Every structure is written in C-alpha cells, then in structure tokens.
XYZ file of C-alpha atoms in Angstrom:
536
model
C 37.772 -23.512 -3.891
C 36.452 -25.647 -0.934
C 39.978 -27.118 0.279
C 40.532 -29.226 3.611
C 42.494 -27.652 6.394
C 45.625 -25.593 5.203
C 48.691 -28.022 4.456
C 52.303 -27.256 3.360
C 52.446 -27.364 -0.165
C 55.585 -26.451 -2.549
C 55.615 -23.941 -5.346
C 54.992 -26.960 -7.657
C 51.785 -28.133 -6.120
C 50.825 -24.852 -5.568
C 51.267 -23.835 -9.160
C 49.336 -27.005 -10.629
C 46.142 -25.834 -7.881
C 46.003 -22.392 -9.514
C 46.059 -23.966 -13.202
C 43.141 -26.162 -11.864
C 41.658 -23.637 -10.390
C 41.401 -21.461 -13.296
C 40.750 -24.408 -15.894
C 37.467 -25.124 -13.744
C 36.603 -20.994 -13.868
C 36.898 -21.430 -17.639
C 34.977 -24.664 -17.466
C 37.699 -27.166 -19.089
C 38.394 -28.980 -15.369
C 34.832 -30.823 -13.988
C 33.913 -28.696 -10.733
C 34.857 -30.472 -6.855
C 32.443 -32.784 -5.418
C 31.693 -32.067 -1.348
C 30.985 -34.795 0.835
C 27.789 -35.504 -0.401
C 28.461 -35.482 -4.284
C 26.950 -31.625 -5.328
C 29.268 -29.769 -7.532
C 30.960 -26.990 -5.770
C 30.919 -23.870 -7.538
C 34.233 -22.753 -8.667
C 33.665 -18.676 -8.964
C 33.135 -18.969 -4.861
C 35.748 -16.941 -3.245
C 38.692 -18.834 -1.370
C 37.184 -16.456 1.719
C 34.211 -18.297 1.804
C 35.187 -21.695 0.723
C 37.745 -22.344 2.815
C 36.850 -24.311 6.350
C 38.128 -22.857 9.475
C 41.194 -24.655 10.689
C 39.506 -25.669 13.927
C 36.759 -28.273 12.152
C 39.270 -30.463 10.838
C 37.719 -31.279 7.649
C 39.375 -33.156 5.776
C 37.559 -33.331 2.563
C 36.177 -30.164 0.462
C 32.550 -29.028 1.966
C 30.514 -25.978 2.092
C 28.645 -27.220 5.506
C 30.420 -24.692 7.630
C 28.445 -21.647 5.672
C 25.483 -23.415 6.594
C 23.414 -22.934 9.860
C 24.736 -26.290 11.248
C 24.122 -24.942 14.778
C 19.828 -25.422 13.972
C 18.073 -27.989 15.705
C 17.790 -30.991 12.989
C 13.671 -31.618 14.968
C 12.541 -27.968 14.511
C 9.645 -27.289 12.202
C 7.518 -24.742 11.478
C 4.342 -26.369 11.115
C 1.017 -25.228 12.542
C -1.799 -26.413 14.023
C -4.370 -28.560 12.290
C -7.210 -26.645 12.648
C -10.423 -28.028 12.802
C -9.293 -31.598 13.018
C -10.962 -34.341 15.277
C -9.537 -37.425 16.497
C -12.456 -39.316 17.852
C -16.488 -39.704 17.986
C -17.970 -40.860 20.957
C -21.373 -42.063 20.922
C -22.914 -41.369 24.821
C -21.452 -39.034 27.745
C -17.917 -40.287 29.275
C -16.795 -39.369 32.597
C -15.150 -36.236 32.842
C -15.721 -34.782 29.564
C -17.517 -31.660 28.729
C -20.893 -31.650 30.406
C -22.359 -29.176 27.542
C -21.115 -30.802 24.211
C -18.955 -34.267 25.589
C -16.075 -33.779 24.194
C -13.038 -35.036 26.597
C -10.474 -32.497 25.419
C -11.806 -29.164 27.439
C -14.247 -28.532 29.800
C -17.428 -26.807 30.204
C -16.055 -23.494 31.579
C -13.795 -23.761 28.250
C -16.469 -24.992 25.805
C -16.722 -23.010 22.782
C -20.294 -24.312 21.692
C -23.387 -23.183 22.407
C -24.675 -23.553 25.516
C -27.455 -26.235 25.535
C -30.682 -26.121 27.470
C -29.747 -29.337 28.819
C -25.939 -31.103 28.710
C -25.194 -33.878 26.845
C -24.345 -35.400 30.189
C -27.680 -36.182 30.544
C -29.171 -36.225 27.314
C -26.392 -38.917 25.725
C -27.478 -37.018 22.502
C -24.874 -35.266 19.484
C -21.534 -35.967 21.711
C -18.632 -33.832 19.870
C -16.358 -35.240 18.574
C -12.540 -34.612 20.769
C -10.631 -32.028 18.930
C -6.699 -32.787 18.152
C -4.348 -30.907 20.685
C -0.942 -29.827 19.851
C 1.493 -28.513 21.179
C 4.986 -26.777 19.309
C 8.138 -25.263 20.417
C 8.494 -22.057 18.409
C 12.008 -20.324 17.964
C 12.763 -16.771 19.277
C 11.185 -15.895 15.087
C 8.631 -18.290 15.521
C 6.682 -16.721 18.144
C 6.998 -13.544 16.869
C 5.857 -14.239 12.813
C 2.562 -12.746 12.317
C 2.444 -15.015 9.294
C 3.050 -18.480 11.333
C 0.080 -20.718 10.244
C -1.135 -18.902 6.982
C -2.335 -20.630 3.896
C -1.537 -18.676 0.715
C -3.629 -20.751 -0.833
C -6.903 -18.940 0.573
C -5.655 -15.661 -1.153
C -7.347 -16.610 -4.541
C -10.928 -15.775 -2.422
C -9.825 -12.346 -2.553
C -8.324 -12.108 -5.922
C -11.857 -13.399 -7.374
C -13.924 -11.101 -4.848
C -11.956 -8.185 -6.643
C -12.080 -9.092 -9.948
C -15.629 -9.984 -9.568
C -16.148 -5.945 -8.747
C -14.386 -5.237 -11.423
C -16.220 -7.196 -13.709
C -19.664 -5.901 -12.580
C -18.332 -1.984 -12.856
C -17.379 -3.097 -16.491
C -20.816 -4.432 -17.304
C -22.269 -1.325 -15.942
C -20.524 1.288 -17.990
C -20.719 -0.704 -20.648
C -24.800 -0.397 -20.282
C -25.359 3.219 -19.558
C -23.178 3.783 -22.412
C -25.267 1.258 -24.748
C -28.449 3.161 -22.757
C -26.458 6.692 -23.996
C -26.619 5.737 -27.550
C -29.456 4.356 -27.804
C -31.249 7.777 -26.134
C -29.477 9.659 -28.366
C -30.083 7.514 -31.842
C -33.822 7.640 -30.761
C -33.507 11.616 -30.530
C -31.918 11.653 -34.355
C -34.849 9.234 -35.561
C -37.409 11.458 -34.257
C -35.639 14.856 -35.943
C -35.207 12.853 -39.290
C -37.971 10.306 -39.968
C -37.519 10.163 -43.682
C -33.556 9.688 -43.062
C -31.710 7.188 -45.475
C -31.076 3.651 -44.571
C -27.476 4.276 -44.572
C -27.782 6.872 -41.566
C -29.657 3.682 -39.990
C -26.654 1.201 -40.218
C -24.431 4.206 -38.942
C -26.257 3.941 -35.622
C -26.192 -0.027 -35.713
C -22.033 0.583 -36.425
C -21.729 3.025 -33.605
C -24.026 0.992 -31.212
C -21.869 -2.084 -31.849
C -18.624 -0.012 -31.241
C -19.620 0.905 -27.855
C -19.823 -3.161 -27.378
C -16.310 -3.700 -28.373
C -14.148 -5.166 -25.584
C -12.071 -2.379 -23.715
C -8.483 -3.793 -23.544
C -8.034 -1.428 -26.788
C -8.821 1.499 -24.815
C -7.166 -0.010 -21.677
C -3.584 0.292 -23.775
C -3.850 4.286 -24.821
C -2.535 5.307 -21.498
C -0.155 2.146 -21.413
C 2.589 3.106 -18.066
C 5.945 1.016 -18.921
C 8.474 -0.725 -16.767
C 11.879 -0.044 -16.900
C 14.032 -3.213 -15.136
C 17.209 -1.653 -15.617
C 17.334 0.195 -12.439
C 20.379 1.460 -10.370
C 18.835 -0.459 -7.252
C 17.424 -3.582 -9.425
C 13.806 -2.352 -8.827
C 11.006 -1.473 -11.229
C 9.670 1.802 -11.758
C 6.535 3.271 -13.962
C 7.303 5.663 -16.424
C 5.417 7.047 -19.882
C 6.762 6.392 -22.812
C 9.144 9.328 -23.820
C 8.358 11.861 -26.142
C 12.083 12.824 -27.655
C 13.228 10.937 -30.487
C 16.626 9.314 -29.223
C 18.424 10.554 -32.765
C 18.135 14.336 -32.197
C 21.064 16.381 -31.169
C 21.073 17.304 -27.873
C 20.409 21.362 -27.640
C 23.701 21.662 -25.712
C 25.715 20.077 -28.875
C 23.807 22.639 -31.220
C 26.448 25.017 -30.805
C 29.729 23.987 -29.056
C 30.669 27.833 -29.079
C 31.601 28.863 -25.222
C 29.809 32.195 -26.232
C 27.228 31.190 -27.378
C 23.626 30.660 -25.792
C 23.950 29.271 -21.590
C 23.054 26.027 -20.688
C 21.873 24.981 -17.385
C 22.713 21.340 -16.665
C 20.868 21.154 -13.944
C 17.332 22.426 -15.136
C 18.200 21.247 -18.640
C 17.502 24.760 -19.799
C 18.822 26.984 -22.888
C 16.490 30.101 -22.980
C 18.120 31.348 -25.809
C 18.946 30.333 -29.872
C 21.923 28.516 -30.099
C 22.268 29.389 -33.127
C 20.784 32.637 -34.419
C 22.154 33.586 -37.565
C 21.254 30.131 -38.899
C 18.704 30.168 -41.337
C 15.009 30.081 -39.455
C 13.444 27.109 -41.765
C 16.242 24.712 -41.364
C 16.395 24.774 -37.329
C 14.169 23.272 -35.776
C 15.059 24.649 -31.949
C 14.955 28.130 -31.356
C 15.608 28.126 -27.617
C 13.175 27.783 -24.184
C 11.996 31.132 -24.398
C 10.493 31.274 -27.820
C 8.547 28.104 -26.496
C 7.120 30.260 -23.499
C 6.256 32.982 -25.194
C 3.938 31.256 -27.954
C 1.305 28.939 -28.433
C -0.760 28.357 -25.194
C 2.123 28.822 -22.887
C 1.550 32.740 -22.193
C -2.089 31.572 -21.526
C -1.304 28.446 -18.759
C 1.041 31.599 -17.470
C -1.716 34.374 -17.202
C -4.171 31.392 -15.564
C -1.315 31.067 -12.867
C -0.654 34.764 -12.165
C -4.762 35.104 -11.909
C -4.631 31.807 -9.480
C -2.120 33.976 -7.499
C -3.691 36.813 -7.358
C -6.877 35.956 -6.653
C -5.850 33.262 -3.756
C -4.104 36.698 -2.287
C -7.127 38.386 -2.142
C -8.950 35.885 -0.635
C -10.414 33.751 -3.010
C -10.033 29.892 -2.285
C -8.043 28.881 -5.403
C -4.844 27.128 -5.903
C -3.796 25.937 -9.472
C -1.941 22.930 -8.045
C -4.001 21.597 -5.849
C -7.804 22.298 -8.059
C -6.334 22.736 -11.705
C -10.055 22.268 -13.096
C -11.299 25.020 -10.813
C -8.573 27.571 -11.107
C -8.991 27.063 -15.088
C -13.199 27.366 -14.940
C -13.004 30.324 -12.421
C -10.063 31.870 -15.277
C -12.595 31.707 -17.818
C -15.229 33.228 -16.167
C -12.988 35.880 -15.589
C -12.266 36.849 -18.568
C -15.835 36.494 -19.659
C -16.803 38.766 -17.232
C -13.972 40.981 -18.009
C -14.568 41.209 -21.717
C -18.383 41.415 -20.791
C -17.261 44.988 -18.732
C -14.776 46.345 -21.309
C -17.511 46.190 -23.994
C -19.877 47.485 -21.649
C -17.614 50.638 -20.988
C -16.620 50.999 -24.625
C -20.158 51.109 -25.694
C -20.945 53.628 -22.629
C -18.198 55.890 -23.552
C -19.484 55.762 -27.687
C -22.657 56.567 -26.500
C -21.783 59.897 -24.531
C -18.979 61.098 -26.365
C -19.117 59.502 -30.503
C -16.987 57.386 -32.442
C -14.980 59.607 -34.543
C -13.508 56.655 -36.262
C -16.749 54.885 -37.790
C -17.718 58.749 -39.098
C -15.005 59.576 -41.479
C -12.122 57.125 -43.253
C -8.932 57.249 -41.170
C -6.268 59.142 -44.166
C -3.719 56.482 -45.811
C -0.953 58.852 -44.229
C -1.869 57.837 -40.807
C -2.358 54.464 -41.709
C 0.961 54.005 -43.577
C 2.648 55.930 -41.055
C 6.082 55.486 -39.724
C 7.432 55.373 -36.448
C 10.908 56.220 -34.942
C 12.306 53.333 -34.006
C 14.231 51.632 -36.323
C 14.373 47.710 -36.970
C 17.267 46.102 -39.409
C 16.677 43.195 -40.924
C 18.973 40.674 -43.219
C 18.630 39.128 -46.243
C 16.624 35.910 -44.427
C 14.038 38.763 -42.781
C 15.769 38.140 -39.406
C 15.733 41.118 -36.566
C 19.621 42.368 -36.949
C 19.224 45.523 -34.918
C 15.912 47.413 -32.930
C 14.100 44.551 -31.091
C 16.800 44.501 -28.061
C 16.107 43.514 -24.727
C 14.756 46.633 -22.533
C 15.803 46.089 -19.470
C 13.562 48.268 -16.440
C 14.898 51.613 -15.055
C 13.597 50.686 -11.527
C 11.284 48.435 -9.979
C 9.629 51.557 -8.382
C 6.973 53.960 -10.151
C 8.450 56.726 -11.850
C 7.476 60.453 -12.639
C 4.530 60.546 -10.449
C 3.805 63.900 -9.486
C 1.378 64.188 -6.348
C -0.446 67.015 -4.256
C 0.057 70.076 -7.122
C 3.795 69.251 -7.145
C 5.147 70.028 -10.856
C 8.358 67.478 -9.953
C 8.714 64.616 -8.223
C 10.472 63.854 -3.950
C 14.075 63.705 -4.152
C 14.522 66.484 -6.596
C 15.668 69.031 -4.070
C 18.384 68.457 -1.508
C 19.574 71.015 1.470
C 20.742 70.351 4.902
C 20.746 66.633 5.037
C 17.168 66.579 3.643
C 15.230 65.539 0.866
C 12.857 67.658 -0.052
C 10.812 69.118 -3.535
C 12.682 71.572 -6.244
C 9.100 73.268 -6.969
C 8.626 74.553 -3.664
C 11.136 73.114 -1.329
C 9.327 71.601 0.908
C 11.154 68.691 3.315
C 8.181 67.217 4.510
C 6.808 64.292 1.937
C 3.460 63.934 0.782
C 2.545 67.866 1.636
C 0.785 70.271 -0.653
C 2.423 71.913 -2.992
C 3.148 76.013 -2.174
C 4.759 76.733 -5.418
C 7.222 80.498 -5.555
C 4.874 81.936 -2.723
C 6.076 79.323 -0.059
C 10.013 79.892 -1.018
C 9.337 83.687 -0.357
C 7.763 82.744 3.048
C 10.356 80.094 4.299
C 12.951 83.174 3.180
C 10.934 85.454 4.994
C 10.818 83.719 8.229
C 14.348 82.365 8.543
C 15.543 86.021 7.714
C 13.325 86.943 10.772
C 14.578 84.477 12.964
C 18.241 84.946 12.150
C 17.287 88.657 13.007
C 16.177 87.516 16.357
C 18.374 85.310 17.577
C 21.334 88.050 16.789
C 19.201 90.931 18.587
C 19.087 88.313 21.563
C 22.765 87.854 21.608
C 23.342 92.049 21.862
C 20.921 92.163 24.438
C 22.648 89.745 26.520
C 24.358 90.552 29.608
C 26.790 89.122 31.966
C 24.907 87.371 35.050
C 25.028 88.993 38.497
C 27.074 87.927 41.138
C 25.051 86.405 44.094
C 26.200 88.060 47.547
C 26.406 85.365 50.231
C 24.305 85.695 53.458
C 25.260 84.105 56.599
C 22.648 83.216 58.371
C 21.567 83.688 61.797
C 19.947 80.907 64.195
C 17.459 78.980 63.092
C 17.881 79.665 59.898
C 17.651 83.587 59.209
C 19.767 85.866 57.637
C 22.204 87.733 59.526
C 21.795 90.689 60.268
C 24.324 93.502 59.741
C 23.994 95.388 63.165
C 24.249 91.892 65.123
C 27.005 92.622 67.845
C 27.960 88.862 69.599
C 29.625 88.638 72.761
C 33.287 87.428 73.102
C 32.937 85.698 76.692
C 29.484 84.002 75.510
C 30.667 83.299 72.159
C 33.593 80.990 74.262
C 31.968 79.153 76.713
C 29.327 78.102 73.576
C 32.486 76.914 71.800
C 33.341 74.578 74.961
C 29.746 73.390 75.631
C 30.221 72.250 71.991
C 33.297 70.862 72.272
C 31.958 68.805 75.348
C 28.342 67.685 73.138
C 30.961 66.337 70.539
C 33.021 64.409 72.980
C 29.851 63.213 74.385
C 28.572 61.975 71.440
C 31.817 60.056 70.614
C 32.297 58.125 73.788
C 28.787 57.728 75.341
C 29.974 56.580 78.278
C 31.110 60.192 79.720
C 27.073 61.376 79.140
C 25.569 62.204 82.705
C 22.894 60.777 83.491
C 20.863 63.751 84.673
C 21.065 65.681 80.869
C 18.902 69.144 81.202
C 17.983 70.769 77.248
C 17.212 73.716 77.004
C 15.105 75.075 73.885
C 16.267 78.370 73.625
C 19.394 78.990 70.854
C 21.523 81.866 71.646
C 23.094 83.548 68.851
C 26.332 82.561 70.366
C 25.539 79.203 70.490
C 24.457 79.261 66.410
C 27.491 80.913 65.708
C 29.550 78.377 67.928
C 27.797 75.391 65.996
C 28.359 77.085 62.620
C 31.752 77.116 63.527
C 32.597 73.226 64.445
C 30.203 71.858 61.914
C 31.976 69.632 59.584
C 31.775 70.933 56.258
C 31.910 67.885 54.302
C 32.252 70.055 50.848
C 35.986 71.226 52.256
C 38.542 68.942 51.167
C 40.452 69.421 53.935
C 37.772 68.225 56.470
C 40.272 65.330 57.230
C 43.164 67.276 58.454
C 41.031 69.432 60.676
C-alpha cells in the first residue's frame, strides 16, 4: 500500500487497513488513487510503497521510486542531420569563400574545392547548415547507439533476403537444368517409350518446381519457452514416447541390473527371465553389440589407430573422411586376404572343394555345454570370460621349452629349462645346468684352497732413521757430550722461534747435520700422533 507518513493508529484502525488491504488483493475494494489519479497496484510490497518519513507526503504516491532527482529539460535527441536553415543567393561577408555558406569556414569546408570561390563567382551559394549543440549525461556521451534510426535497418533486412531469394532461384534452376539432362538421356535410350513414361517426366519436372517451405519443415528445430532462466533454447523434437516406463522402473529389484543416473545407463536386462517377445528393452549392451553399432565402433578404433601411426584422421573432427578412408580399408583388406587365400590354394590345394566334408564332422559336437529353458533362453554356458592378464601368455622365446618366471633361486628370476637368470638369452637346455654345476663346484673348491693357504701377515720391524732421512744403522755409536750440547742448541732454536725478539742479529747456518744434531731434533719434535703432546 502507498500510505502517507507513519501515524499512530489503534488496533481498530489498524485492523479495518488490513481487511482493506486484503479486499483490494482479492479485488472486492477499488485500488488507491496517487496524486495524479493512476491506480496504485495493491500486490506492491509495503517496502516499496511506503514514502520515507523525511518527504512528508501526505497523500499516497509512488513518485519517490521514481528518478525524481533527473533534470525535467534533458533529452536525448540528436542532431538533425543534413538540415539547412537558409539559401543565400550571392557571397556575404565572412562566409565560406569556397561554397558561401556562413556557418564554417573555408579551412573547415567539407565541399569540394572549387577552381574559383564563390566569393567571386556569386554562383551556387550553399545553403547554411543547422548547428546544434546538446548537453549529454555521463550515458549520453558514452552510447554508441545515440543518434541511430532503427528505421534504416529494413535496408539490410531486404539486402539479405534479396540473397536469399536469388540462391533460391538458382538451385531451383540447375535442378530444373538436372532433370531435364537427365529426361533427355532416358528419351534417347527409349525412343519408342509409352506416353505414360512421358507425363512421368512432366510430374517429376513439375515437382522439382514446387515451393520449398515443405522441405524447409523436415529438419524443423523447436523452441522450448519454459526455461529455468526464462530464455529460449533449440532443441529436436524427441524421439521417446513420453508413455514408456522408464528402464530404471523395469525392475525395482535392488539386485537386479545397475543403473547409472548420471549417464542414464543400464548395460544389462532388467529383467532376464522375462519372456524375450514381450520386452521390448533388453539392456545398453545388447544395443552395442548389434545392428551397426559394432561397425561405428570398429570405424573409431581404425580412426585411432591409424591417427597413431601417423595418418591425419580424426573421427570427430572429419567424420566423412575417417568413414571413406574406413572403407577403403577394408576394401583393400578384403582385396589382400583373397589375394593370399588364392596364393596359398594355388601352392598347396584345397582339400575341401576335392572330397565332401563327412556328416560326422559336420554334425559334430563340442565340449562346452550350453542350457537352455523352455523359452530357448541361455540358462548356463555363455558366461562372461573375464581375461587372465592383460599381458601375453605362454610365449616361449630363444629355444626355451617354458616361459621367464618359472624358475626362482637366490633372489632371481630365472628359466626352469635351463636356469638361466639372465632374460631374453638362448636357451642351454640339461648341458648348461651341468656347466653352471661344474663351475660353481670349481669355484667353491678354490676359494676353500685359498683360505688353507692363507697365512698370518708378517710383522713389520720399525727402522729409525738416521739424518736426512736414512735408516739407522746398527753399528752407529753417538757421542754423549755432542749428543747434549745439540739438545741445548735446540732448546735455544725453539725459544727463538717463540719470542723473536731474543734472535741475534748476526745468525750463522751451517749446512752440515751431525748425527747428534738428527738425533737431538728427533728427540724434541712434537709428535702430534701422541696424545699426551699437551702435557709434555
């Protein structure tokens, strides 16, 4: 309801608005009048129809949803293009001096320029053009449509439907031209045809003239209003009759056959011990594995396999091409297997076109048993056989008489025939056992005649050595007093070379090494191997 500013009322008033409120809804109560006499509609939301407090209106209006902030003088018209105001007849001072006009000047003159200005020829003045100027909005100066006439659009409808019209008249003529060639090519085979055959070619001349919109209708797309967003979208008409049971209701058994929701898929029967001429689904997979769908399935493995080997081919993408390139495949395939068939006759016979096969062979039986029921349905033998192993099987390579894997010893895989570790090597049969025997019993013979013959390793005497590096010698004899005074001088070198300050500066070297002197220096060297360097 559009109500003035919010006023006290009691529960009395307030009771009667509601009852008026909802009469009006319901239509018995004439809707509210606004300010300017338009009905208000009563299903608007108090939300919305109620005026903020701060306008003080006093009667019921809807103006305060409206943009009442917009300048009343805007507009968004455009300008007149084209449009002229005045005609002179001879040159006025300060118009144009190429074309006279008084509204621009020659720098801005959009005419062509003239050998010589009307300024001094007085001759075809132009008329002034209308100027105008607008003030657009923040929208207005940014509409890419601002100024358009829709009306000029119907050029371009009748430019199109003129080309479409012409492409129609020309199909329509080479087929006319089609079947005329071709009823000239029958009345030259059969001249003494009847006169019946005649009007045939009249009929089917004249129903190559009919109109199209017959033909336009076989392909017909719908549209379907009833959208979730409101919009329209193409689709064919549908195929399932709208009565049929759904495949999932078929069978409301948990057990039985799985359906997938989401693909809309039930490869199996629902209901297989039904009886096969009253049901009329039998599940996905009996639809993929008859009729043309195991061909369209063989066409798309050959697509993939021939796109893998290089072949530019894609079923998708050329579905013509991958289905002309299929059948020349198996043209030239059947082409080759005759070919071989009738080279292999030719060398070797045909046993079977010589003598009659024997009715024992022919009505011969097999092991493997099928059961069937009174209805000739499969009961028992035609089970699903599910692969071993995605890997080849029983293939015996390089002379090997079984297969890698057969033979285990010593964390190794190896062959039972001749076990052998090493894959893919040639097969040695008894003779390479003997010899693998042979030579570990040798080497387990030499390895233990290594270990008897092994002794304990020598002891390694020490040598001292003498200066500059020699070995001692056993008769060397050193002298006591020498051996001292080498052990001071050494003891004086090291205190030298701690505090440098105590070095003379007059130092004499000498190149000759006593053996008292080596043995003096062998004697304070630090040994830094001796853990108890530190203490000494």
């Amino acid at each position: 309801m559009a109500t003035a500013s919010v006023a006290f009322k009691s529960r009395e008033d307030h009771r009667k608005q509601i009852e008026l409120e909802e009469a009006r809804k319901a239509g018995l109560a004439p809707a509210e009048l606004d300010e300017d006499g338009k009905e208000i509609n009563p299903h608007i939301p108090q939300y919305m129809s109620s005026a903020p407090w701060y306008l003080n209106s006093e009667k019921p209006s809807l103006k305060h949803q409206r943009n009442w902030k917009s300048d009343p003088n805007y507009t968004k018209s455009w300008y007149d293009r084209g449009a002229k105001i005045y005609q002179a007849e001879k040159y006025r001072k300060g118009a144009c001096q190429n074309c006279g006009a008084m509204t621009h000047t020659a720098k801005a003159c959009m005419d062509r320029p003239r050998k010589i200005g009307a300024k001094y020829t007085n001759k075809n003045i132009a008329p002034d053009e209308k100027i105008e100027s607008f003030e657009l909005d923040y929208d207005g100066k940014r509409d890419r449509w601002n100024g358009y006439d829709p009306s000029t659009y119907h050029r371009v409808i009748e430019l199109y439907e003129a080309k479409e019209d012409a492409r129609k008249k020309y199909l329509k003529e080479q087929q006319i031209k089609k079947l005329e060639e071709k009823n000239n090519t029958q009345e030259g085979d059969d001249a003494a045809s009847d006169g019946d055959e005649e009007d045939d070619d009249d009929l089917r001349v004249d129903e190559a003239k009919v109109d199209e919109s017959r033909q336009m209708d076989f392909a017909k797309v719908e549209k379907r209003v009833r959208t979730t967003g409101g919009g329209s979208t193409g689709t064919v008409r549908n195929l399932r009759i709208r009565e049929d049971t759904a495949k999932y209701l078929l069978n409301l058994d948990v057990n039985s056959a799985h359906y997938d929701p989401k693909t809309r898929s039930m490869r199996e029967d629902p209901l297989p011990d039904a009886d096969p001429n009253d049901k009329f689904y039998l599940g996905d997979n009996q639809y993929r594995n008859s009729g043309q769908a195991l061909e369209f399935k063989q066409m798309n493995i050959h697509s993939w396999e021939a796109f893998d080997k290089g072949q530019d081919m894609h079923m998708q993408a050329a579905p013509s091409q991958a289905e002309l390139l299929y059948k020349n495949f198996q043209v030239a395939k059947d082409k080759l297997k005759t070919h071989t068939k009738d080279t292999i006759m030719e060398k070797y016979g045909n046993a079977s076109t010589e003598d009659e096969i024997p009715m024992e062979l022919l009505l011969g039986q097999s092991e493997r048993q099928v059961e069937y029921d009174r209805a000739g349905r499969i009961i028992k033998g035609q089970e699903v056989i599910l692969p071993k192993s995605k890997y080849e099987e029983d293939v015996l390579a390089n002379n090997h008489t079984s297969v890698w894997g057969s033979w285990w010893k010593d964390h190794q895989w190896g062959y039972r025939c001749c076990q052998q570790t090493i894959r893919n090597s040639y097969c040695t049969g008894s003779a390479g056992i003997e010899a693998a025997e042979a030579s570990l019993d040798l080497m387990k013979a030499n390895i233990a005649r290594k270990e008897a013959c092994e002794e304990s390793p020598k002891k390694v005497e020490e040598k001292r050595m003498a200066a500059w590096g020699t070995d001692v010698p056993e008769d060397l004899e050193l002298n006591e007093e020498a051996l001292a005074n080498a052990l001071k001088k050494e003891d004086e070198r090291k205190r030298e070379e701690k505090d440098e300050r105590k070095r003379k500066y007059n130092v004499k070297h000498t190149n000759d090494v006593t053996p008292e002197e080596m043995e003096a220096y062998r004697m304070k060297r630090v040994h830094h191997e001796d853990p108890m360097k530190d203490f000494l």
